[in-house]
Amino acid sequence: MSALTVYPDDQPGAGELFTEYAEIEAQLSGIGVQFERWTAHRELAGDADQDAVIAAYRDSVERLMRQYGFQSVDVVSLQPDHPQKTAFREKFLAEHVHGDFEVRFFVDGKGLFYLHAGDKVYAVLCEKGDLISVPAGTTHWFDMGENPCFKCIRLFTTAEGWVASFTGSDIARTFPTFDQYLAGLS
């Protein structure tokens, strides 16, 4: 289940939860964030390589590439046995911004995006089938959990790919982790 919790940025325990797709999409649209659901045009094997994943979502990927001028697309996958999972998690947990869109489509698994817009923090739990497009300049962080398990298509307008400017804020440490957030939904 995809979910969105909207918090005052100084009250990480006082959020309002949304679980219906239309509610999530409307809340995020209000801060310029695109949220969509995609389906594959063919069944994918669990070990599908990058070319097979992109081919399965070719129409949707090409639509976004035309719409926003994306120049490159790739697939990133992280599993619980990855030897650098802790280092990757720490890197993404620090609040940062990008000069480019951050576009992620969850082919499999899940992850938690935190968007800091104005005086609110939007926690967006993305799962298989969810696409999120965070506009350039939006402060945010991402938590994949202690044992990450996801496969995502990423789209970029620049050849450099993922480039972050860290804010130096420790706000991410005050909000629930991925694992705490999931536990709170049950």
CSV table of C-alpha atoms in Angstrom, one decimal, residues 13-135:
chain,number,residue,atom,x,y,z
A,13,GLY,CA,4.7,12.8,15.6
A,14,ALA,CA,1.7,14.8,14.4
A,15,GLY,CA,1.1,13.8,10.8
A,16,GLU,CA,-2.0,13.3,8.7
A,17,LEU,CA,-2.1,10.0,6.8
A,18,PHE,CA,-3.4,9.5,3.3
A,19,THR,CA,-3.7,6.0,1.7
A,20,GLU,CA,-6.0,6.5,-1.3
A,21,TYR,CA,-4.2,7.1,-4.6
A,22,ALA,CA,-6.3,10.1,-5.5
A,23,GLU,CA,-5.6,11.8,-2.1
A,24,ILE,CA,-1.9,11.1,-2.4
A,25,GLU,CA,-1.7,12.4,-5.9
A,26,ALA,CA,-3.7,15.6,-5.0
A,27,GLN,CA,-1.6,16.4,-2.0
A,28,LEU,CA,1.7,15.9,-3.9
A,29,SER,CA,0.4,17.8,-6.9
A,30,GLY,CA,-0.1,20.8,-4.6
A,31,ILE,CA,3.7,21.0,-4.1
A,32,GLY,CA,4.6,20.3,-7.7
A,33,VAL,CA,5.4,16.6,-7.2
A,34,GLN,CA,4.2,14.2,-9.9
A,35,PHE,CA,2.8,10.8,-8.6
A,36,GLU,CA,1.6,8.2,-11.0
A,37,ARG,CA,0.9,4.4,-11.1
A,38,TRP,CA,2.4,2.4,-14.0
A,39,THR,CA,1.9,-1.1,-15.2
A,40,ALA,CA,4.2,-3.3,-17.2
A,41,HIS,CA,3.3,-4.3,-20.7
A,42,ARG,CA,4.8,-7.8,-20.1
A,43,GLU,CA,5.6,-10.0,-17.1
A,44,LEU,CA,9.0,-9.5,-15.6
A,45,ALA,CA,11.3,-12.2,-14.1
A,46,GLY,CA,12.7,-11.4,-10.7
A,47,ASP,CA,16.2,-11.3,-12.2
A,48,ALA,CA,15.2,-9.2,-15.2
A,49,ASP,CA,18.1,-7.1,-16.4
A,50,GLN,CA,18.1,-3.4,-17.2
A,51,ASP,CA,17.1,-3.8,-20.8
A,52,ALA,CA,14.2,-6.1,-20.0
A,53,VAL,CA,12.9,-3.7,-17.3
A,54,ILE,CA,13.1,-0.7,-19.5
A,55,ALA,CA,11.4,-2.5,-22.4
A,56,ALA,CA,8.5,-3.6,-20.1
A,57,TYR,CA,7.8,0.1,-19.4
A,58,ARG,CA,8.9,1.5,-22.7
A,59,ASP,CA,5.7,3.5,-23.5
A,60,SER,CA,5.6,5.3,-20.1
A,61,VAL,CA,9.4,5.9,-20.1
A,62,GLU,CA,9.3,7.4,-23.7
A,63,ARG,CA,6.3,9.6,-22.8
A,64,LEU,CA,8.3,11.1,-19.8
A,65,MET,CA,11.5,11.4,-21.9
A,66,ARG,CA,9.6,13.5,-24.5
A,67,GLN,CA,7.6,15.5,-21.9
A,68,TYR,CA,10.6,16.6,-19.8
A,69,GLY,CA,13.6,16.2,-22.1
A,70,PHE,CA,15.2,13.3,-20.2
A,71,GLN,CA,18.5,12.3,-21.8
A,72,SER,CA,19.2,9.0,-20.0
A,73,VAL,CA,17.4,6.2,-18.2
A,74,ASP,CA,18.8,3.4,-16.1
A,75,VAL,CA,17.7,0.8,-13.5
A,76,VAL,CA,19.0,0.7,-9.9
A,77,SER,CA,18.5,-2.3,-7.7
A,78,LEU,CA,19.5,-2.8,-4.0
A,79,GLN,CA,18.9,-6.0,-2.0
A,80,PRO,CA,19.4,-6.8,1.7
A,81,ASP,CA,22.6,-8.7,1.0
A,82,HIS,CA,24.3,-5.7,-0.8
A,83,PRO,CA,27.7,-5.1,0.9
A,84,GLN,CA,27.4,-1.3,0.7
A,85,LYS,CA,23.7,-1.0,1.8
A,86,THR,CA,24.5,0.9,5.0
A,87,ALA,CA,26.8,3.4,3.2
A,88,PHE,CA,24.2,4.0,0.5
A,89,ARG,CA,21.4,4.4,3.0
A,90,GLU,CA,23.4,7.0,5.0
A,91,LYS,CA,24.1,9.0,1.9
A,92,PHE,CA,20.5,9.2,0.9
A,93,LEU,CA,19.3,9.9,4.4
A,94,ALA,CA,20.9,13.4,4.5
A,95,GLU,CA,18.6,16.2,3.4
A,96,HIS,CA,19.6,17.4,0.0
A,97,VAL,CA,18.5,19.1,-3.3
A,98,HIS,CA,19.2,18.4,-6.9
A,99,GLY,CA,19.5,20.8,-9.9
A,100,ASP,CA,17.6,18.2,-11.8
A,101,PHE,CA,14.3,16.3,-11.3
A,102,GLU,CA,14.6,13.2,-9.2
A,103,VAL,CA,12.4,10.7,-11.0
A,104,ARG,CA,12.0,7.1,-9.7
A,105,PHE,CA,9.6,4.4,-10.8
A,106,PHE,CA,9.4,1.4,-8.4
A,107,VAL,CA,9.5,-1.7,-10.5
A,108,ASP,CA,9.6,-3.8,-7.4
A,109,GLY,CA,10.0,-3.3,-3.6
A,110,LYS,CA,9.5,0.0,-1.7
A,111,GLY,CA,11.2,3.1,-0.4
A,112,LEU,CA,10.3,6.2,1.6
A,113,PHE,CA,10.8,9.7,0.2
A,114,TYR,CA,10.6,12.7,2.6
A,115,LEU,CA,9.9,16.0,0.9
A,116,HIS,CA,10.5,19.2,2.9
A,117,ALA,CA,8.3,21.9,1.3
A,118,GLY,CA,7.7,25.2,3.2
A,119,ASP,CA,6.8,24.3,6.8
A,120,LYS,CA,5.7,20.8,6.0
A,121,VAL,CA,7.3,17.4,5.5
A,122,TYR,CA,5.7,14.9,3.2
A,123,ALA,CA,6.6,11.3,3.8
A,124,VAL,CA,5.8,9.3,0.6
A,125,LEU,CA,5.9,5.5,0.8
A,126,CYS,CA,6.4,4.3,-2.7
A,127,GLU,CA,5.8,0.7,-3.7
A,128,LYS,CA,5.8,-1.4,-6.8
A,129,GLY,CA,4.0,0.5,-9.6
A,130,ASP,CA,4.6,4.0,-8.1
A,131,LEU,CA,6.3,6.8,-9.9
A,132,ILE,CA,7.4,9.9,-8.1
A,133,SER,CA,9.0,13.0,-9.7
A,134,VAL,CA,10.5,15.4,-7.3
A,135,PRO,CA,11.1,18.8,-8.9
